[in-house]
Coordinates of C-alpha atoms and ligand atoms in Angstrom, one line a residue:
M1497 CA 78.0 107.6 95.5
K1498 CA 79.5 110.0 98.0
N1499 CA 81.6 113.5 96.6
Y1500 CA 84.8 114.5 97.3
D1501 CA 86.4 117.9 96.1
V1502 CA 89.8 116.2 96.6
I1503 CA 90.7 111.9 96.8
I1504 CA 94.4 111.5 97.1
I1505 CA 95.0 107.6 96.2
G1506 CA 98.2 106.5 98.8
G1507 CA 99.1 107.4 101.8
G1508 CA 102.5 107.3 101.8
P1509 CA 104.8 110.6 102.5
S1510 CA 103.5 112.5 99.0
G1511 CA 99.8 111.7 99.6
I1512 CA 100.0 112.7 103.3
I1513 CA 102.1 116.0 102.5
T1514 CA 99.7 116.6 99.8
G1515 CA 96.5 116.1 102.0
V1516 CA 97.9 118.3 104.8
T1517 CA 99.1 121.4 102.4
G1518 CA 96.1 121.0 100.2
K1519 CA 93.4 120.6 103.1
K1520 CA 95.3 123.9 105.2
Q1521 CA 95.0 126.2 101.7
N1522 CA 91.5 124.8 101.2
P1523 CA 89.5 123.9 104.3
D1524 CA 86.4 124.3 102.6
K1525 CA 86.7 121.8 100.5
S1526 CA 86.2 118.0 101.2
F1527 CA 89.6 115.9 101.1
L1528 CA 89.3 112.0 101.3
M1529 CA 92.6 110.0 101.2
I1530 CA 92.2 106.5 100.6
K1531 CA 94.8 104.0 101.2
K1532 CA 95.6 100.4 101.1
E1533 CA 96.9 99.3 104.7
K1534 CA 95.7 100.9 108.1
K1535 CA 99.3 101.1 109.5
G1536 CA 101.8 103.2 107.5
L1537 CA 105.4 103.2 108.5
V1538 CA 108.7 106.2 107.6
P1539 CA 110.0 103.9 104.6
C1540 CA 113.4 105.8 105.3
G1541 CA 113.4 104.0 108.5
I1542 CA 112.7 100.6 107.6
P1543 CA 116.4 99.3 107.6
Y1544 CA 116.8 100.5 111.2
V1545 CA 114.0 98.3 112.0
F1546 CA 116.0 95.4 111.7
H1547 CA 118.5 96.5 114.7
D1548 CA 118.7 99.7 115.9
L1549 CA 115.1 100.0 116.6
D1550 CA 113.4 97.9 119.5
E1551 CA 109.9 97.5 117.3
I1552 CA 108.2 98.5 114.4
S1553 CA 105.9 100.4 116.2
Q1554 CA 108.8 103.0 116.8
N1555 CA 108.9 103.6 112.8
A1556 CA 104.9 104.4 112.3
M1557 CA 104.1 106.5 110.1
G1558 CA 100.5 107.1 110.6
H1559 CA 97.9 109.5 108.7
K1560 CA 96.9 111.6 111.6
P1561 CA 98.3 115.1 110.6
F1562 CA 96.2 114.8 108.1
I1563 CA 92.6 113.9 109.8
D1564 CA 94.2 117.1 112.2
A1565 CA 94.2 118.9 109.4
G1566 CA 90.3 118.1 108.7
G1567 CA 90.6 115.2 105.9
E1568 CA 89.2 111.6 105.9
V1569 CA 90.9 108.5 105.5
L1570 CA 89.5 105.2 104.0
I1571 CA 91.1 101.8 104.3
D1572 CA 90.6 100.1 101.2
E1573 CA 92.3 100.0 97.5
V1574 CA 91.0 102.2 94.0
T1575 CA 90.2 99.8 91.6
N1576 CA 89.1 101.4 89.2
I1577 CA 88.6 104.8 87.6
D1578 CA 86.3 106.5 85.3
I1579 CA 87.9 109.4 84.0
N1580 CA 84.6 110.8 82.2
K1581 CA 82.7 110.1 84.9
K1582 CA 85.2 111.3 87.6
T1583 CA 84.2 108.5 89.5
L1584 CA 86.2 105.3 91.4
T1585 CA 85.6 102.0 92.8
T1586 CA 87.5 100.1 94.9
K1587 CA 88.0 96.6 96.0
N1588 CA 85.3 97.0 99.1
D1589 CA 82.9 98.2 96.2
E1590 CA 82.7 101.5 97.3
M1591 CA 82.1 104.4 94.7
F1592 CA 83.3 107.4 94.9
Q1593 CA 82.8 111.1 92.6
Y1594 CA 86.0 113.5 92.7
K1595 CA 86.6 116.9 91.4
K1596 CA 90.7 116.8 91.5
L1597 CA 92.4 113.1 91.7
V1598 CA 95.9 112.8 93.2
F1599 CA 97.9 109.8 92.3
A1600 CA 100.2 109.1 95.0
T1601 CA 100.5 105.6 94.2
G1602 CA 104.3 105.5 94.7
S1603 CA 106.3 102.4 94.1
T1604 CA 107.6 98.8 94.6
P1605 CA 110.3 96.6 94.5
T1606 CA 111.9 95.3 91.1
I1607 CA 111.3 91.6 91.1
P1608 CA 114.5 89.8 89.7
A1609 CA 112.7 87.6 87.3
F1610 CA 115.9 87.1 85.1
I1611 CA 117.2 85.3 88.2
K1612 CA 116.9 81.7 88.2
G1613 CA 115.3 80.7 91.7
Y1614 CA 113.7 84.3 92.4
D1615 CA 110.1 82.7 93.1
L1616 CA 112.1 80.2 95.8
D1617 CA 110.5 80.5 99.1
G1618 CA 112.4 82.4 101.3
V1619 CA 113.7 85.4 98.6
E1620 CA 112.4 88.7 100.1
Y1621 CA 112.2 92.5 99.1
I1622 CA 112.2 95.9 101.0
K1623 CA 108.5 96.5 100.6
K1624 CA 107.1 99.6 101.9
S1625 CA 104.4 98.0 104.0
Y1626 CA 104.1 97.9 108.2
D1627 CA 103.0 94.2 108.2
Y1628 CA 105.2 92.8 105.5
I1629 CA 108.1 94.3 107.3
D1630 CA 107.1 93.6 110.2
N1631 CA 106.6 89.9 109.1
L1632 CA 110.4 90.0 107.4
K1633 CA 111.7 91.0 110.8
K1634 CA 110.5 87.7 112.3
K1635 CA 112.4 85.9 109.3
T1636 CA 115.9 88.1 109.9
D1637 CA 115.6 87.2 113.5
K1638 CA 115.4 83.7 112.8
A1639 CA 117.9 83.3 109.8
K1640 CA 121.3 82.9 110.0
D1641 CA 122.7 83.1 106.8
I1642 CA 121.7 85.9 104.6
V1643 CA 122.3 87.2 101.0
I1644 CA 121.4 90.7 100.2
I1645 CA 121.1 91.6 96.2
G1646 CA 122.0 95.2 95.5
G1647 CA 124.6 97.3 97.0
G1648 CA 122.7 100.4 96.7
F1649 CA 121.6 102.6 99.5
I1650 CA 118.8 100.5 100.9
G1651 CA 120.9 97.0 100.1
V1652 CA 123.9 98.6 102.1
E1653 CA 121.6 100.0 104.8
V1654 CA 119.8 96.7 105.1
A1655 CA 122.9 94.8 105.2
E1656 CA 125.3 97.0 107.8
Q1657 CA 122.1 96.5 110.1
L1658 CA 121.3 92.7 109.9
A1659 CA 125.4 92.6 110.1
K1660 CA 125.3 94.0 113.8
F1661 CA 123.7 90.4 115.0
E1662 CA 127.0 88.9 115.5
D1663 CA 125.4 85.4 114.9
K1664 CA 124.4 85.9 111.8
I1665 CA 126.6 85.9 108.1
V1666 CA 125.2 88.6 105.8
S1667 CA 126.7 88.4 102.4
L1668 CA 126.1 91.5 100.1
V1669 CA 126.5 90.9 96.2
E1670 CA 127.0 93.8 94.0
M1671 CA 127.4 94.1 90.2
E1672 CA 129.0 97.4 90.1
K1673 CA 132.9 97.6 91.0
L1674 CA 131.9 99.3 94.4
C1675 CA 128.5 99.6 96.2
L1676 CA 127.0 103.5 95.9
Y1677 CA 128.7 103.6 92.4
R1678 CA 125.5 105.3 91.2
A1679 CA 125.6 108.1 94.0
F1680 CA 128.9 109.1 94.5
S1681 CA 132.0 109.3 92.7
E1682 CA 134.6 106.6 92.7
E1683 CA 136.9 108.0 94.9
I1684 CA 134.1 108.7 98.1
A1685 CA 132.7 105.4 96.7
E1686 CA 135.8 103.5 98.2
K1687 CA 135.6 105.2 101.2
A1688 CA 131.9 104.0 102.0
N1689 CA 133.1 100.3 100.3
D1690 CA 136.3 100.2 102.9
L1691 CA 133.8 101.3 105.8
I1692 CA 131.5 98.5 104.8
K1693 CA 134.3 96.2 104.6
K1694 CA 135.1 96.7 108.3
T1695 CA 131.7 96.2 109.5
N1696 CA 130.4 92.2 109.8
V1697 CA 129.1 92.2 106.2
K1698 CA 131.0 90.1 103.3
L1699 CA 130.9 92.0 100.5
Y1700 CA 130.9 90.8 96.8
T1701 CA 131.6 93.6 94.4
N1702 CA 132.0 93.0 90.8
N1703 CA 130.0 89.8 91.3
K1704 CA 126.9 88.6 89.9
I1705 CA 124.3 86.3 91.4
E1706 CA 123.6 83.9 88.2
E1707 CA 121.1 81.4 90.3
I1708 CA 119.3 81.2 94.3
L1709 CA 119.4 78.0 94.9
G1710 CA 116.9 76.1 96.4
K1711 CA 115.6 72.7 97.9
N1712 CA 111.9 71.8 98.1
G1713 CA 110.9 74.9 96.6
K1714 CA 113.2 76.6 99.9
V1715 CA 116.0 78.7 99.4
K1716 CA 119.3 77.3 100.3
G1717 CA 121.8 79.7 98.9
V1718 CA 123.1 81.8 95.6
K1719 CA 125.4 80.8 93.2
L1720 CA 127.8 83.9 92.0
A1721 CA 128.6 84.5 88.7
S1722 CA 132.3 83.8 89.6
G1723 CA 131.2 80.1 90.7
K1724 CA 131.3 80.3 94.3
E1725 CA 128.2 79.3 96.4
L1726 CA 127.0 81.0 99.4
K1727 CA 124.7 79.2 102.0
A1728 CA 121.4 81.4 102.5
D1729 CA 118.0 81.2 104.8
L1730 CA 116.7 84.1 103.5
V1731 CA 117.6 86.0 100.1
I1732 CA 116.7 89.8 100.1
S1733 CA 116.3 91.5 96.8
A1734 CA 117.1 95.2 97.1
I1735 CA 117.7 96.0 93.2
G1736 CA 115.5 98.9 93.0
Y1737 CA 112.0 100.1 92.6
K1738 CA 109.8 100.9 89.8
P1739 CA 106.6 103.6 89.6
N1740 CA 103.4 101.8 90.8
T1741 CA 101.6 102.8 87.7
E1742 CA 99.0 100.0 86.7
L1743 CA 96.0 101.7 87.9
A1744 CA 97.2 104.6 86.3
K1745 CA 97.5 103.0 82.7
K1746 CA 94.2 100.9 83.0
A1747 CA 92.8 104.6 83.5
G1748 CA 94.2 105.9 80.6
L1749 CA 97.0 108.4 82.0
E1750 CA 100.5 108.6 79.9
I1751 CA 103.0 106.3 81.3
N1752 CA 106.7 107.7 80.1
S1753 CA 109.6 105.2 79.3
N1754 CA 110.9 104.9 83.2
G1755 CA 107.1 103.5 83.8
A1756 CA 106.1 107.0 85.6
I1757 CA 103.1 109.0 85.3
R1758 CA 103.8 111.6 82.9
C1759 CA 102.9 115.5 84.3
D1760 CA 104.6 118.5 84.1
N1761 CA 106.0 121.0 86.8
Y1762 CA 102.7 121.6 88.3
L1763 CA 102.3 117.7 88.8
R1764 CA 99.3 118.0 86.5
T1765 CA 98.5 114.6 84.1
I1766 CA 97.7 114.9 80.6
E1767 CA 93.9 114.5 81.6
K1768 CA 92.3 118.1 83.7
D1769 CA 91.9 117.9 87.1
I1770 CA 94.1 114.7 87.2
F1771 CA 97.6 115.1 89.0
A1772 CA 100.6 112.5 90.2
V1773 CA 102.9 113.2 92.7
G1774 CA 105.9 111.2 94.7
D1775 CA 107.6 108.1 93.6
C1776 CA 104.7 107.2 90.6
S1777 CA 105.4 110.4 89.0
Q1778 CA 107.4 111.7 86.3
T1779 CA 110.8 112.9 87.5
I1780 CA 113.2 115.3 85.7
G1781 CA 116.7 115.6 86.6
F1782 CA 117.5 119.2 87.6
V1783 CA 120.7 119.4 85.7
T1784 CA 120.3 117.3 82.9
G1785 CA 116.6 118.3 82.3
R1786 CA 115.9 114.6 81.0
T1787 CA 113.4 112.6 82.7
D1788 CA 115.2 110.6 85.5
S1789 CA 114.5 107.5 87.7
I1790 CA 115.1 108.9 91.0
M1791 CA 113.1 108.2 93.7
L1792 CA 113.5 109.9 97.2
A1793 CA 110.9 110.8 100.0
S1794 CA 112.7 114.2 100.0
T1795 CA 111.6 114.7 96.4
A1796 CA 108.1 113.3 97.0
T1797 CA 107.6 115.5 99.4
A1798 CA 108.8 118.6 97.7
E1799 CA 106.3 117.6 95.2
A1800 CA 103.6 117.2 97.6
R1801 CA 104.0 121.2 99.0
I1802 CA 103.9 122.1 95.3
L1803 CA 100.8 120.3 94.8
G1804 CA 99.2 120.9 97.6
Y1805 CA 99.4 124.7 97.2
N1806 CA 98.4 124.5 93.6
L1807 CA 95.7 121.9 93.3
F1808 CA 92.9 124.6 93.0
G1809 CA 94.7 126.9 90.7
I1810 CA 98.7 128.0 90.4
E1811 CA 99.5 130.3 94.0
L1812 CA 102.7 129.2 94.1
L1813 CA 105.0 129.4 91.2
R1814 CA 107.3 126.5 91.0
N1815 CA 110.7 128.2 90.1
F1816 CA 112.5 125.2 90.1
V1817 CA 112.2 122.4 87.6
G1818 CA 113.8 118.8 88.4
T1819 CA 115.2 116.4 91.3
L1820 CA 118.3 117.3 92.8
S1821 CA 118.4 113.9 94.4
V1822 CA 120.0 115.3 97.5
F1823 CA 120.7 111.8 98.9
S1824 CA 122.7 111.0 102.3
T1825 CA 123.3 107.7 104.1
E1826 CA 125.8 106.8 107.0
I1827 CA 128.0 104.2 107.0
G1828 CA 130.2 102.4 109.8
G1829 CA 129.7 105.9 111.7
R1830 CA 130.6 108.3 108.9
V1831 CA 127.9 110.2 106.4
F1832 CA 128.0 110.1 102.8
A1833 CA 126.2 112.7 100.8
S1834 CA 125.5 113.8 97.3
A1835 CA 123.3 116.4 95.6
G1836 CA 123.0 117.3 91.8
A1837 CA 125.5 116.3 89.1
I1838 CA 128.4 113.7 90.3
E1839 CA 131.9 113.1 88.5
Q1840 CA 130.5 110.2 86.7
S1841 CA 126.9 111.6 85.7
A1842 CA 128.6 114.9 84.6
K1843 CA 130.9 112.7 82.6
Y1844 CA 127.9 110.2 81.1
E1845 CA 125.4 113.5 80.1
N1846 CA 128.7 115.1 78.5
I1847 CA 128.7 118.2 80.8
E1848 CA 131.5 120.0 81.1
Y1849 CA 132.9 120.4 84.9
V1850 CA 135.6 121.0 87.4
A1851 CA 136.0 119.6 90.7
G1852 CA 136.7 121.7 93.8
E1853 CA 137.6 119.5 96.5
F1854 CA 139.0 120.1 100.3
T1855 CA 139.1 118.2 103.5
D1856 CA 139.7 119.3 107.1
F1857 CA 137.9 118.6 110.6
D1858 CA 134.0 119.2 111.4
R1859 CA 135.0 121.1 114.5
H1860 CA 138.2 123.4 115.2
P1861 CA 140.9 123.0 116.8
S1862 CA 140.8 119.5 115.6
T1863 CA 141.9 118.0 118.7
I1864 CA 138.7 118.8 120.0
E1865 CA 136.6 115.4 121.3
G1866 CA 134.1 114.4 118.6
A1867 CA 136.0 116.5 115.7
K1868 CA 135.8 114.3 112.3
Q1869 CA 137.3 114.4 109.1
L1870 CA 135.0 116.2 106.5
M1871 CA 135.7 115.8 102.8
V1872 CA 133.9 118.1 100.5
K1873 CA 133.9 117.8 96.6
L1874 CA 131.8 120.5 94.6
I1875 CA 131.3 120.3 91.0
V1876 CA 131.2 123.4 89.0
S1877 CA 130.3 124.1 85.4
P1878 CA 133.9 126.5 84.5
R1879 CA 132.2 128.9 82.4
T1880 CA 129.9 130.5 84.8
G1881 CA 131.0 129.2 88.1
T1882 CA 127.7 127.9 88.9
I1883 CA 127.8 125.1 91.7
I1884 CA 125.9 121.8 89.4
G1885 CA 126.7 119.5 92.3
G1886 CA 128.4 118.2 95.7
E1887 CA 129.5 115.0 97.6
M1888 CA 130.8 114.9 101.0
C1889 CA 131.7 112.7 103.8
G1890 CA 132.5 113.3 107.2
G1891 CA 130.3 113.6 110.5
K1892 CA 126.7 113.9 111.2
S1893 CA 127.1 117.6 110.1
V1894 CA 127.1 116.0 106.9
G1895 CA 123.6 115.5 106.4
E1896 CA 122.5 119.2 106.9
L1897 CA 125.6 120.5 105.2
I1898 CA 124.7 118.7 101.7
N1899 CA 121.1 120.6 102.0
V1900 CA 123.3 123.7 101.9
V1901 CA 124.9 122.7 98.8
G1902 CA 121.6 121.5 97.6
L1903 CA 120.0 124.8 97.9
A1904 CA 123.4 126.3 96.2
I1905 CA 122.5 124.4 93.1
Q1906 CA 118.8 125.0 93.1
K1907 CA 119.5 128.7 93.2
E1908 CA 122.3 128.4 91.1
V1909 CA 125.0 129.8 92.9
T1910 CA 128.4 130.7 91.8
V1911 CA 132.0 129.4 93.7
Y1912 CA 132.5 133.0 93.2
E1913 CA 129.3 133.8 95.2
F1914 CA 130.3 130.7 97.7
V1915 CA 134.0 132.4 98.8
S1916 CA 132.1 135.4 99.8
Y1917 CA 129.3 133.3 101.9
Q1918 CA 128.4 134.6 105.5
I1919 CA 128.9 131.6 108.0
G1920 CA 128.6 131.1 111.6
T1921 CA 131.3 129.3 113.1
H1922 CA 132.1 127.7 116.9
P1923 CA 134.8 125.4 117.8
L1924 CA 132.4 123.0 119.3
L1925 CA 130.0 122.8 116.2
T1926 CA 131.8 123.8 112.9
T1927 CA 134.8 123.7 110.6
A1928 CA 137.3 126.9 111.5
P1929 CA 136.7 130.2 109.7
T1930 CA 139.7 130.0 108.4
K1931 CA 139.0 127.2 106.6
Y1932 CA 135.8 126.7 105.8
V1933 CA 135.4 123.4 104.1
L1934 CA 132.5 124.6 101.5
I1935 CA 134.6 127.5 100.8
K1936 CA 137.6 125.7 100.5
A1937 CA 136.4 123.5 97.9
A1938 CA 134.7 126.6 96.3
E1939 CA 138.3 128.3 96.4
M1940 CA 139.7 125.4 94.6
A1941 CA 137.2 124.7 92.2
I1942 CA 138.3 129.0 91.0
A1943 CA 141.7 128.0 91.1
K1944 CA 141.0 124.9 88.7
M1945 CA 139.2 127.4 86.3
R1946 CA 141.9 129.8 86.0
K1947 CA 144.3 127.4 84.8
Ligands
FAD1296 C1 114.4 101.1 102.6 C2 114.2 102.3 102.1 C3 114.8 103.5 103.0 C4 114.4 104.5 102.4 N1 115.2 105.8 102.9 C5 115.3 106.8 102.1 C6 116.2 108.1 102.6 O1 117.0 108.2 103.1 N2 115.5 109.4 102.0 C7 114.6 109.4 101.0 O2 114.5 110.8 100.9 N3 114.4 108.2 100.3 C8 114.4 107.5 100.7 N4 113.7 106.3 100.4 C9 112.4 106.6 99.4 C10 111.2 106.7 99.9 O3 111.2 105.9 100.7 C11 110.3 107.0 98.8 O4 110.3 107.8 98.1 C12 108.8 107.8 99.3 O5 108.5 106.4 99.7 C13 107.7 108.0 98.3 O6 106.6 108.5 98.6 P1 105.6 108.1 98.0 O7 104.5 108.5 98.6 O8 105.4 108.8 96.7 O9 105.1 106.5 97.8 P2 104.9 105.4 98.6 O10 105.7 105.5 100.2 O11 105.3 103.9 97.9 O12 103.5 105.2 99.1 C14 102.2 104.7 98.0 C15 101.0 104.2 99.2 O13 99.9 104.3 97.8 C16 99.4 103.2 98.4 N5 98.6 102.6 97.3 C17 99.3 102.3 96.0 N6 98.2 102.1 95.5 C18 97.0 102.1 95.9 C19 96.0 101.7 95.6 N7 95.4 101.4 94.6 N8 94.8 102.0 96.4 C20 95.0 102.6 97.9 N9 96.2 102.8 97.9 C21 97.4 102.6 97.0 C22 100.4 102.1 99.1 O14 99.8 101.0 99.5 C23 101.2 102.7 99.5 O15 101.1 103.2 100.9 C24 113.9 104.9 101.0 C25 113.1 103.6 100.6 C26 113.3 102.5 101.0 C27 112.4 101.4 100.4

C-alpha cells in the first residue's frame, strides 16, 4: 500500500489549485491527485465548444501545473474511504494511506426526474466531462431542433452558442418571468432577455416543460405548461448542479441541508485531517452569513488557495468568510455581471439597502470608436454606507470592473471612500474622469442616503 502525505480526490479547478498551492508551500510532502478522467476541460469554456471554439481540444484543462509542481496523478475513481485507518480504495482495487485527505469531488447536473420523459434517449446535460461533451458536440452538430431547459447562465450561454448555427431551431424554456433572474435585478435581467431575443434563440419565459415527448424511446419534442408543443431532436437540461457528495456521505462526513460537505472557514470537515473544497463543500453567503448553493470556479479556486496554504497548519489567515458569487457573462456582445447582494436577494433576506445607479460610456468622448454604454448599480447599506453588492452591464471592461466592486465588498469599503477612490483614466480605455461610472454610482447612493 502506497502512502502519501496528501491525497486529493478530483482534478477539477479546486483539486488542481489545492494541489499546486499546497505542493509549492510543502515541497517535501508527497501529493497524489486521483481523478476519474484522463482529459479535463475548462468547465466555464464548455458553452463555447458548441460553436465559437473550433474543437474541444481548445478547451482542454490538464493537470500539468500540478505535475510541474511535483505532484503525482492517478486516473482512477475513489470508491471507499476508511476514516479510522486513513486509507482509501479505488475502482481498480488500489489502496492508499493518507495523512491529509481533500475532497474536491465537485458537482453534477441535477436530473429533472420530476418531468415525465426525462429518461428518454436524447435528453442530455452539460456535464463537466471531456468525453461526454465531445460526444454531445457531435449530437448537437447533427440535431436541427434543440430545446434547452433552464435560463440560468449555463442554459443561456449554451443556447446562444447553438443558435449561431442558422440551420438550427434553438428554444430556451425558463419558468421564471426572466432568464438570469437569480443573478440580476429585474431591470438588468430585462436588458439581457431583450438581447437573447435578438439572437436566433426562441425564448419561452414564464413557461414550464410539462413533459418531454418521445417516440420509440427517443425524444421528439416537449410539451409546455401553456399547452404549446415544440419539436426536438435533442433536449438539453440545464436546471442546476448538485454537490457530488455520495462518497463523503458513505465515509461518514456531515452533509448540510444543501447537500454539500459541512466544513469551516478553513475548509476543515468535522473529521480531523479531512478537508472539502470547491463545489462539493459548504458555501456561506458573504452578506447573509447563511449557507448558500452558489457554485463558481472563482469561488472554488479562492477556497483552494486558502486550503493549499493551510493544509498543515493555519499559515494564512482567512480574513473573509463566505462567497460573494462574483458572476459575469456575455450575451449578444454585451457583458452582464454582478457581485454580492442584488436587489431581489437583499429584499428576500430583509437587508436594508439603497441602490445608486449611473450610466455613461466606457470611453471618452463617447464618440470614440468602440465606446459602449456602461451601467453600474451599487447596492449599499444605508446606515454605514458599506457597499454590499453591485451589478453592471456594458462592454468587455465590465468583466474586470465587477472585480473592483467584489474587492470593495470584501474589504467593506463605503461609498464615502469610493468617492475619493483614485483612478486612472484614458480616452481609449476608460470612462471619463469627470463622470467615472463607479464613482458616480456611489454619489447617487449617497444622495439617496441623505434623503
Ligand atoms: C457550462 C459551465 C459554465 C460555467 N461557467 C463558469 C464561469 O463562467 N465562471 C465561474 O466562476 N464558474 C463557472 N462554472 C462553474 C464551475 O465550473 C465550477 O464551479 C467548478 O467546476 C468547480 O470546480 P471543482 O473542482 O470544485 O469541481 P468539478 O469541476 O466538478 O471537478 C470535480 C472533479 O472530481 C472528479 N471526481 C468526482 N468524484 C471522484 C472520485 N470519487 N474519484 C476521482 N475523481 C472524482 C470529477 O470527475 C471531476 O473531474 C461553470 C460551470 C459549467 C458547467
